[in-house]
């Protein structure tokens, strides 16, 4: 009955290759730019650079591997004992998601509070346009913040 754990442990890549696992190839890696094969008369004024554009250079760095498994194994690389494994697992699975969710929720709550009070009382262009639009549509502009 340990089939699930066997399959899961077999899928872990314990020795990832930097050449392959950092930025695996995608369908966009093998695509070539299209070259037109239409005959155009000399009367048309289509520039040659439009018909055969210069291919863009790939000057972006490779995408980082953001999967949890590889970063978790990298965190466990320098751990010596079971206490270190417990600390890394608790930090990565409990503490950091909790802190991230708490900060995200506080940020959203603060934004909603600020936006609710600044929606009709502000002097910005957006507030003026909003008040004008509500006046054009004969809507009642709220006087109190809820």
Coordinates of C-alpha atoms in Angstrom, one line a residue:
X1 CA 0.0 0.0 0.0
X2 CA 3.0 2.3 -0.3
X3 CA 2.5 2.8 -4.0
X4 CA 1.9 6.5 -3.7
X5 CA 5.0 7.2 -1.7
X6 CA 7.1 5.0 -4.1
X7 CA 5.8 6.9 -7.2
X8 CA 6.4 10.3 -5.4
X9 CA 9.9 9.4 -4.4
X10 CA 10.7 8.1 -7.8
X11 CA 9.7 11.4 -9.4
X12 CA 12.1 13.5 -7.3
X13 CA 15.1 14.6 -9.3
X14 CA 17.9 14.3 -6.8
X15 CA 20.7 15.3 -9.1
X16 CA 19.3 18.0 -11.4
X17 CA 21.4 19.1 -14.4
X18 CA 21.9 22.8 -14.6
X19 CA 22.0 22.6 -18.4
X20 CA 18.5 21.0 -18.6
X21 CA 16.6 21.7 -15.4
X22 CA 17.2 25.4 -15.0
X23 CA 15.4 26.3 -18.3
X24 CA 13.8 23.4 -20.1
X25 CA 13.1 24.0 -23.8
X26 CA 9.7 25.0 -24.8
X27 CA 7.7 25.0 -28.1
X28 CA 8.8 28.6 -28.6
X29 CA 12.5 27.6 -28.5
X30 CA 12.4 25.8 -31.8
X31 CA 10.2 28.2 -33.8
X32 CA 11.7 30.0 -36.8
X33 CA 10.5 33.4 -38.1
X34 CA 8.3 33.2 -41.2
X35 CA 9.6 34.4 -44.5
X36 CA 7.0 35.4 -47.1
X37 CA 7.1 33.8 -50.5
X38 CA 4.6 36.1 -52.2
X39 CA 5.6 37.8 -55.4
X40 CA 5.0 41.6 -55.1
X41 CA 5.0 43.9 -58.1
X42 CA 7.5 46.8 -58.2
X43 CA 4.6 49.3 -57.9
X44 CA 3.9 48.5 -54.3
X45 CA 6.0 50.3 -51.7
X46 CA 6.5 47.7 -49.0
X47 CA 9.9 48.0 -47.3
X48 CA 12.1 45.0 -47.4
X49 CA 12.6 45.2 -43.6
X50 CA 8.9 44.6 -43.2
X51 CA 9.0 41.5 -45.4
X52 CA 12.1 40.0 -43.8
X53 CA 12.6 41.4 -40.3
X54 CA 15.8 40.9 -38.5
X55 CA 15.4 38.1 -35.9
X56 CA 15.5 39.4 -32.4
X57 CA 18.3 38.5 -30.1
X58 CA 17.6 36.5 -27.0
X59 CA 19.2 38.7 -24.4
X60 CA 17.0 37.6 -21.4
X61 CA 18.5 35.3 -18.7
X62 CA 17.0 31.8 -18.3
X63 CA 13.9 31.5 -16.3
X64 CA 14.6 30.4 -12.7
X65 CA 13.1 27.1 -11.5
X66 CA 10.3 28.1 -9.1
X67 CA 9.0 24.6 -8.3
X68 CA 8.9 23.8 -4.6
X69 CA 10.7 20.5 -4.9
X70 CA 14.0 21.8 -6.2
X71 CA 14.1 24.8 -3.8
X72 CA 13.3 22.6 -0.9
X73 CA 16.0 20.1 -1.8
X74 CA 18.4 23.0 -2.2
X75 CA 17.5 24.2 1.3
X76 CA 18.1 20.7 2.8
X77 CA 21.5 20.4 1.2
X78 CA 23.4 21.9 4.1
X79 CA 21.3 20.3 6.9
X80 CA 23.1 17.9 9.2
X81 CA 20.4 16.5 11.5
X82 CA 16.7 15.9 11.9
X83 CA 16.2 19.2 13.8
X84 CA 17.5 21.1 10.8
X85 CA 15.1 19.2 8.5
X86 CA 12.3 20.0 10.9
X87 CA 13.3 23.7 10.9
X88 CA 13.6 24.0 7.1
X89 CA 10.3 22.1 6.6
X90 CA 8.4 24.2 9.1
X91 CA 9.9 27.4 7.7
X92 CA 9.1 26.6 4.1
X93 CA 5.7 24.9 4.7
X94 CA 4.2 26.9 7.6
X95 CA 6.0 30.1 8.5
X96 CA 6.7 31.7 5.1
X97 CA 3.3 31.0 3.6
X98 CA 1.7 32.3 6.8
X99 CA 3.7 35.5 6.7
X100 CA 3.1 35.9 3.0
X101 CA -0.6 35.4 3.3
X102 CA -0.8 37.7 6.3
X103 CA 1.1 40.5 4.5
X104 CA -1.0 40.1 1.4
X105 CA -4.3 40.2 3.4
X106 CA -3.2 43.3 5.4
X107 CA -2.1 45.0 2.1
X108 CA -5.5 44.3 0.5
X109 CA -7.5 45.4 3.6
X110 CA -5.5 48.6 3.8
X111 CA -6.0 49.3 0.1
X112 CA -9.7 48.7 0.3
X113 CA -10.0 51.0 3.4
X114 CA -8.0 53.7 1.7
X115 CA -9.8 53.4 -1.6
X116 CA -13.2 53.4 0.1
X117 CA -12.5 56.7 1.8
X118 CA -10.8 58.3 -1.1
X119 CA -13.3 57.2 -3.8
X120 CA -15.5 60.3 -3.7
X121 CA -13.7 62.7 -1.3
X122 CA -10.5 62.9 -3.3
X123 CA -9.4 65.8 -5.5
X124 CA -7.6 63.8 -8.1
X125 CA -8.6 63.6 -11.8
X126 CA -10.1 60.1 -11.3
X127 CA -12.4 61.4 -8.5
X128 CA -13.5 64.3 -10.6
X129 CA -14.3 62.1 -13.5
X130 CA -16.2 59.6 -11.3
X131 CA -18.3 62.5 -9.7
X132 CA -19.0 63.9 -13.2
X133 CA -20.0 60.4 -14.5
X134 CA -22.3 59.9 -11.6
X135 CA -23.9 63.3 -12.1
X136 CA -24.4 62.6 -15.8
X137 CA -26.2 59.4 -15.0
X138 CA -28.3 61.0 -12.2
X139 CA -26.9 58.6 -9.7
X140 CA -26.9 59.6 -6.0
X141 CA -23.3 60.3 -4.9
X142 CA -22.7 58.7 -1.4
X143 CA -22.0 61.3 1.2
X144 CA -20.8 58.9 4.0
X145 CA -18.2 56.3 3.8
X146 CA -19.6 52.9 4.7

